[in-house]
């Protein structure tokens, strides 16, 4: 059959049995596109970082149907030169100031922050308060707001690293992985040399674990209290029960705490032997009384 020369005004009631040989020039539907990017990362990371490291304050955007607070760094010049009047360190304070009332919820939900973690507030050092870390309550002093590139940070970690590096883990409320043991020297009581493993390691020691931390009590005492190692070890370490030379006593003593033949805990540099005879033979071979003398 041949097609009619004029199209009918109404479509046929039944679909054709065969599909058309050519696709239609226009798609039958339009893909949906979200009007606002997601704050959640995609399942597959991009090969290059997306940036967003700059610290930008929030400013009001009054364009019709696009009202809200943004921090993309594109605020008008008159706002940029007067930040304490126009700009805010948190999205909430910006929305409260310029879009209060019925527009507040729209303001809070319209624009995601212009950096990767989608944080809606900036952090500042709490120098005028407890001075123990960084805050994000929008109550930073005016001089910090006026020089936000220096004083404000996108994340707590950035702020703590910049202004509280000496107390970083307390500032962030985190604990580092212990890579060199759990024993540390306790300097709070200068009269008693002590090493502890109670988990209360000072931050400055956590920042230099290689020097301050040890895997054993003995290692800690030898490193930090070698001048009084026996007091540091106390009763928790009784020695190896091997033998080492004590030149001041002109004999060999047992590596233990107590009465003779114990000579106290050996120092880390003392060579240890399985018997007194072997110790005397090696260390004091010229003195035949080494084996019979008491400590």
PDB file of N, CA, C and O in Angstrom, residues 57-58 78-88 97-98 142 145-148:
ATOM      1  N   UNK A  57      34.444  34.001  52.177  1.00  0.00           N
ATOM      2  CA  UNK A  57      33.345  34.331  53.077  1.00  0.00           C
ATOM      3  C   UNK A  57      32.013  34.245  52.334  1.00  0.00           C
ATOM      4  O   UNK A  57      31.950  34.250  51.108  1.00  0.00           O
ATOM      5  N   UNK A  58      30.935  34.172  53.103  1.00  0.00           N
ATOM      6  CA  UNK A  58      29.588  34.106  52.532  1.00  0.00           C
ATOM      7  C   UNK A  58      29.053  35.518  52.307  1.00  0.00           C
ATOM      8  O   UNK A  58      29.204  36.391  53.158  1.00  0.00           O
ATOM      9  N   UNK A  78      32.133  46.234  46.391  1.00  0.00           N
ATOM     10  CA  UNK A  78      31.747  47.032  47.549  1.00  0.00           C
ATOM     11  C   UNK A  78      31.574  46.173  48.801  1.00  0.00           C
ATOM     12  O   UNK A  78      31.720  46.652  49.921  1.00  0.00           O
ATOM     13  N   UNK A  79      31.274  44.893  48.612  1.00  0.00           N
ATOM     14  CA  UNK A  79      31.207  43.978  49.748  1.00  0.00           C
ATOM     15  C   UNK A  79      32.607  43.534  50.165  1.00  0.00           C
ATOM     16  O   UNK A  79      32.912  43.437  51.356  1.00  0.00           O
ATOM     17  N   UNK A  80      33.439  43.278  49.175  1.00  0.00           N
ATOM     18  CA  UNK A  80      34.785  42.773  49.459  1.00  0.00           C
ATOM     19  C   UNK A  80      35.614  43.785  50.247  1.00  0.00           C
ATOM     20  O   UNK A  80      36.413  43.403  51.107  1.00  0.00           O
ATOM     21  N   UNK A  81      35.414  45.076  49.969  1.00  0.00           N
ATOM     22  CA  UNK A  81      36.210  46.086  50.666  1.00  0.00           C
ATOM     23  C   UNK A  81      35.640  46.420  52.040  1.00  0.00           C
ATOM     24  O   UNK A  81      36.278  47.127  52.819  1.00  0.00           O
ATOM     25  N   UNK A  82      34.458  45.917  52.346  1.00  0.00           N
ATOM     26  CA  UNK A  82      33.848  46.162  53.649  1.00  0.00           C
ATOM     27  C   UNK A  82      33.307  44.853  54.215  1.00  0.00           C
ATOM     28  O   UNK A  82      32.105  44.689  54.415  1.00  0.00           O
ATOM     29  N   UNK A  83      34.205  43.889  54.476  1.00  0.00           N
ATOM     30  CA  UNK A  83      33.760  42.538  54.851  1.00  0.00           C
ATOM     31  C   UNK A  83      32.991  42.475  56.163  1.00  0.00           C
ATOM     32  O   UNK A  83      32.086  41.651  56.314  1.00  0.00           O
ATOM     33  N   UNK A  84      33.351  43.305  57.128  1.00  0.00           N
ATOM     34  CA  UNK A  84      32.651  43.230  58.418  1.00  0.00           C
ATOM     35  C   UNK A  84      31.199  43.674  58.309  1.00  0.00           C
ATOM     36  O   UNK A  84      30.375  43.324  59.153  1.00  0.00           O
ATOM     37  N   UNK A  85      30.874  44.411  57.261  1.00  0.00           N
ATOM     38  CA  UNK A  85      29.501  44.860  57.060  1.00  0.00           C
ATOM     39  C   UNK A  85      28.688  43.862  56.244  1.00  0.00           C
ATOM     40  O   UNK A  85      27.535  43.574  56.551  1.00  0.00           O
ATOM     41  N   UNK A  86      29.304  43.300  55.199  1.00  0.00           N
ATOM     42  CA  UNK A  86      28.549  42.508  54.239  1.00  0.00           C
ATOM     43  C   UNK A  86      28.795  41.009  54.306  1.00  0.00           C
ATOM     44  O   UNK A  86      27.930  40.220  53.908  1.00  0.00           O
ATOM     45  N   UNK A  87      29.967  40.596  54.736  1.00  0.00           N
ATOM     46  CA  UNK A  87      30.344  39.187  54.633  1.00  0.00           C
ATOM     47  C   UNK A  87      30.247  38.470  55.967  1.00  0.00           C
ATOM     48  O   UNK A  87      30.332  39.088  57.028  1.00  0.00           O
ATOM     49  N   UNK A  88      30.101  37.146  55.893  1.00  0.00           N
ATOM     50  CA  UNK A  88      29.929  36.321  57.097  1.00  0.00           C
ATOM     51  C   UNK A  88      30.793  35.083  56.994  1.00  0.00           C
ATOM     52  O   UNK A  88      31.060  34.579  55.896  1.00  0.00           O
ATOM     53  N   UNK A  97      20.972  37.142  58.570  1.00  0.00           N
ATOM     54  CA  UNK A  97      21.117  38.594  58.450  1.00  0.00           C
ATOM     55  C   UNK A  97      20.366  39.150  57.252  1.00  0.00           C
ATOM     56  O   UNK A  97      19.726  40.207  57.344  1.00  0.00           O
ATOM     57  N   UNK A  98      20.394  38.445  56.126  1.00  0.00           N
ATOM     58  CA  UNK A  98      19.846  39.011  54.896  1.00  0.00           C
ATOM     59  C   UNK A  98      18.583  38.320  54.388  1.00  0.00           C
ATOM     60  O   UNK A  98      17.873  38.886  53.557  1.00  0.00           O
ATOM     61  N   UNK A 142      36.327  40.983  64.659  1.00  0.00           N
ATOM     62  CA  UNK A 142      36.260  41.698  63.388  1.00  0.00           C
ATOM     63  C   UNK A 142      37.587  41.673  62.641  1.00  0.00           C
ATOM     64  O   UNK A 142      37.622  41.610  61.412  1.00  0.00           O
ATOM     65  N   UNK A 145      37.775  38.632  60.581  1.00  0.00           N
ATOM     66  CA  UNK A 145      36.875  38.693  59.433  1.00  0.00           C
ATOM     67  C   UNK A 145      37.451  39.608  58.364  1.00  0.00           C
ATOM     68  O   UNK A 145      37.334  39.331  57.163  1.00  0.00           O
ATOM     69  N   UNK A 146      38.096  40.685  58.786  1.00  0.00           N
ATOM     70  CA  UNK A 146      38.687  41.630  57.835  1.00  0.00           C
ATOM     71  C   UNK A 146      39.889  41.034  57.117  1.00  0.00           C
ATOM     72  O   UNK A 146      40.229  41.446  56.005  1.00  0.00           O
ATOM     73  N   UNK A 147      40.542  40.050  57.730  1.00  0.00           N
ATOM     74  CA  UNK A 147      41.703  39.406  57.127  1.00  0.00           C
ATOM     75  C   UNK A 147      41.484  37.890  57.128  1.00  0.00           C
ATOM     76  O   UNK A 147      42.262  37.122  57.660  1.00  0.00           O
ATOM     77  N   UNK A 148      40.351  37.503  56.516  1.00  0.00           N
ATOM     78  CA  UNK A 148      39.902  36.107  56.618  1.00  0.00           C
ATOM     79  C   UNK A 148      40.841  35.128  55.931  1.00  0.00           C
ATOM     80  O   UNK A 148      40.906  33.960  56.317  1.00  0.00           O
TER      81      UNK A 148
END
